[in-house]
Amino acid sequence: RKQPNYFQTCGGFCEPVEDVVGTFHKYTDHQTGYCSRINLALASDSQTLAEESLYIQQLRDCIQKAPLLDLGGHFYRGVDLSDRELLQMETLRDFYIPSFTSCSSNPNMAY
C-alpha cells in the first residue's frame, strides 16, 4: 500500500525521461549509496521523498519503459533479508516490498 507522503510528493507524472540508462546508472551506482537513500525514503515514507520526488517519478517512468529497452547483457536484482523476514514472507505468502529492489549488472553487487 502506498503511503500518504508518497502520494503527495511522488504520485504525479513527469515528462518522458530522455536518458533512461543514465537514470538507472544514478540509482545503481554503488559508490554513491543513492539507491539506499531512495529505498529508505520509500520504505519510511519520509520527508526525503519531497526532495527526491522528481527523480523518483523519473525512475518509475524508466522502470515502466525498461521491458521495452534492449540494454544488452544480464541484470541481477535482489534484496537483503534476515532469516526472520524471509520466514515471515514464506508464512504470509502475500507481501509488499515498499521500495525498489537492487539491480546490478554484477551478480555479486545485487543485494
CSV table of C-alpha atoms in Angstrom, one decimal:
chain,number,residue,atom,x,y,z
A,1,ARG,CA,0.0,0.0,0.0
A,2,LYS,CA,1.4,3.4,-0.9
A,3,GLN,CA,1.7,5.8,1.9
A,4,PRO,CA,0.3,9.4,2.1
A,5,ASN,CA,3.7,11.2,1.8
A,6,TYR,CA,4.4,9.2,-1.4
A,7,PHE,CA,1.1,10.2,-2.9
A,8,GLN,CA,1.5,13.8,-2.0
A,9,THR,CA,5.1,14.2,-3.3
A,10,CYS,CA,5.7,11.4,-5.9
A,11,GLY,CA,2.2,10.4,-7.1
A,12,GLY,CA,2.2,12.6,-10.2
A,13,PHE,CA,3.7,12.1,-13.6
A,14,CYS,CA,6.8,13.6,-15.1
A,15,GLU,CA,7.9,14.5,-18.6
A,16,PRO,CA,9.3,11.5,-20.5
A,17,VAL,CA,12.8,10.8,-19.5
A,18,GLU,CA,15.4,11.3,-22.3
A,19,ASP,CA,18.3,9.5,-20.6
A,20,VAL,CA,16.8,6.2,-19.3
A,21,VAL,CA,20.2,4.5,-19.0
A,22,GLY,CA,21.6,7.5,-17.1
A,23,THR,CA,18.7,7.5,-14.7
A,24,PHE,CA,19.3,3.8,-13.9
A,25,HIS,CA,23.0,4.4,-13.5
A,26,LYS,CA,22.4,7.1,-11.0
A,27,TYR,CA,20.3,4.7,-8.9
A,28,THR,CA,22.6,1.7,-9.3
A,29,ASP,CA,25.9,3.5,-8.7
A,30,HIS,CA,27.1,1.6,-5.6
A,31,GLN,CA,29.7,4.2,-4.7
A,32,THR,CA,27.1,7.0,-4.0
A,33,GLY,CA,24.7,5.0,-2.0
A,34,TYR,CA,21.9,6.8,-3.8
A,35,CYS,CA,19.8,3.6,-4.1
A,36,SER,CA,19.9,3.3,-0.3
A,37,ARG,CA,18.7,6.9,0.2
A,38,ILE,CA,15.8,6.4,-2.2
A,39,ASN,CA,14.9,3.0,-0.8
A,40,LEU,CA,14.9,4.2,2.8
A,41,ALA,CA,12.7,7.2,1.9
A,42,LEU,CA,10.2,5.0,0.1
A,43,ALA,CA,10.2,2.4,2.9
A,44,SER,CA,9.7,5.0,5.7
A,45,ASP,CA,7.5,7.5,3.7
A,46,SER,CA,9.9,10.2,5.0
A,47,GLN,CA,10.2,13.9,4.0
A,48,THR,CA,13.2,12.9,1.8
A,49,LEU,CA,10.5,12.0,-0.7
A,50,ALA,CA,9.8,15.7,-1.3
A,51,GLU,CA,13.5,16.3,-2.0
A,52,GLU,CA,13.7,13.4,-4.4
A,53,SER,CA,10.2,13.4,-5.9
A,54,LEU,CA,11.2,14.3,-9.4
A,55,TYR,CA,13.9,11.7,-9.6
A,56,ILE,CA,11.5,9.0,-8.1
A,57,GLN,CA,8.9,9.9,-10.7
A,58,GLN,CA,11.6,9.7,-13.4
A,59,LEU,CA,12.9,6.3,-12.1
A,60,ARG,CA,9.3,5.0,-12.0
A,61,ASP,CA,8.9,6.1,-15.6
A,62,CYS,CA,12.1,4.4,-16.7
A,63,ILE,CA,11.2,1.2,-14.9
A,64,GLN,CA,7.9,1.1,-16.7
A,65,LYS,CA,9.7,1.5,-20.0
A,66,ALA,CA,12.5,-0.9,-19.2
A,67,PRO,CA,10.9,-4.0,-20.6
A,68,LEU,CA,11.0,-2.2,-24.0
A,69,LEU,CA,14.7,-1.4,-23.8
A,70,ASP,CA,17.4,-3.7,-25.0
A,71,LEU,CA,20.3,-2.8,-22.8
A,72,GLY,CA,22.2,-6.0,-23.5
A,73,GLY,CA,23.6,-8.4,-21.0
A,74,HIS,CA,22.1,-9.6,-17.8
A,75,PHE,CA,20.9,-7.7,-14.8
A,76,TYR,CA,20.5,-9.1,-11.3
A,77,ARG,CA,18.0,-8.0,-8.7
A,78,GLY,CA,18.0,-8.8,-5.0
A,79,VAL,CA,17.0,-7.9,-1.5
A,80,ASP,CA,18.8,-8.4,1.7
A,81,LEU,CA,16.5,-10.2,4.2
A,82,SER,CA,17.1,-11.6,7.6
A,83,ASP,CA,16.1,-15.2,8.3
A,84,ARG,CA,13.2,-13.9,10.3
A,85,GLU,CA,11.9,-11.7,7.5
A,86,LEU,CA,12.3,-14.5,5.0
A,87,LEU,CA,10.3,-16.9,7.2
A,88,GLN,CA,7.6,-14.3,7.7
A,89,MET,CA,7.3,-13.8,3.9
A,90,GLU,CA,7.1,-17.5,3.3
A,91,THR,CA,4.4,-17.8,6.0
A,92,LEU,CA,2.3,-14.9,4.7
A,93,ARG,CA,2.8,-15.8,1.1
A,94,ASP,CA,1.3,-12.4,0.3
A,95,PHE,CA,3.5,-9.4,1.0
A,96,TYR,CA,4.6,-6.0,-0.3
A,97,ILE,CA,8.1,-4.6,-0.5
A,98,PRO,CA,7.7,-0.8,-0.3
A,99,SER,CA,10.8,0.2,-2.3
A,100,PHE,CA,12.7,-0.6,-5.4
A,101,THR,CA,14.9,-3.7,-5.2
A,102,SER,CA,18.6,-3.6,-6.0
A,103,CYS,CA,19.6,-4.0,-9.6
A,104,SER,CA,23.1,-4.6,-10.9
A,105,SER,CA,24.9,-6.0,-14.0
A,106,ASN,CA,27.3,-7.6,-11.5
A,107,PRO,CA,25.7,-10.6,-9.7
A,108,ASN,CA,27.9,-10.0,-6.7
A,109,MET,CA,26.6,-6.5,-6.3
A,110,ALA,CA,22.9,-7.3,-6.3
A,111,TYR,CA,21.8,-7.3,-2.7
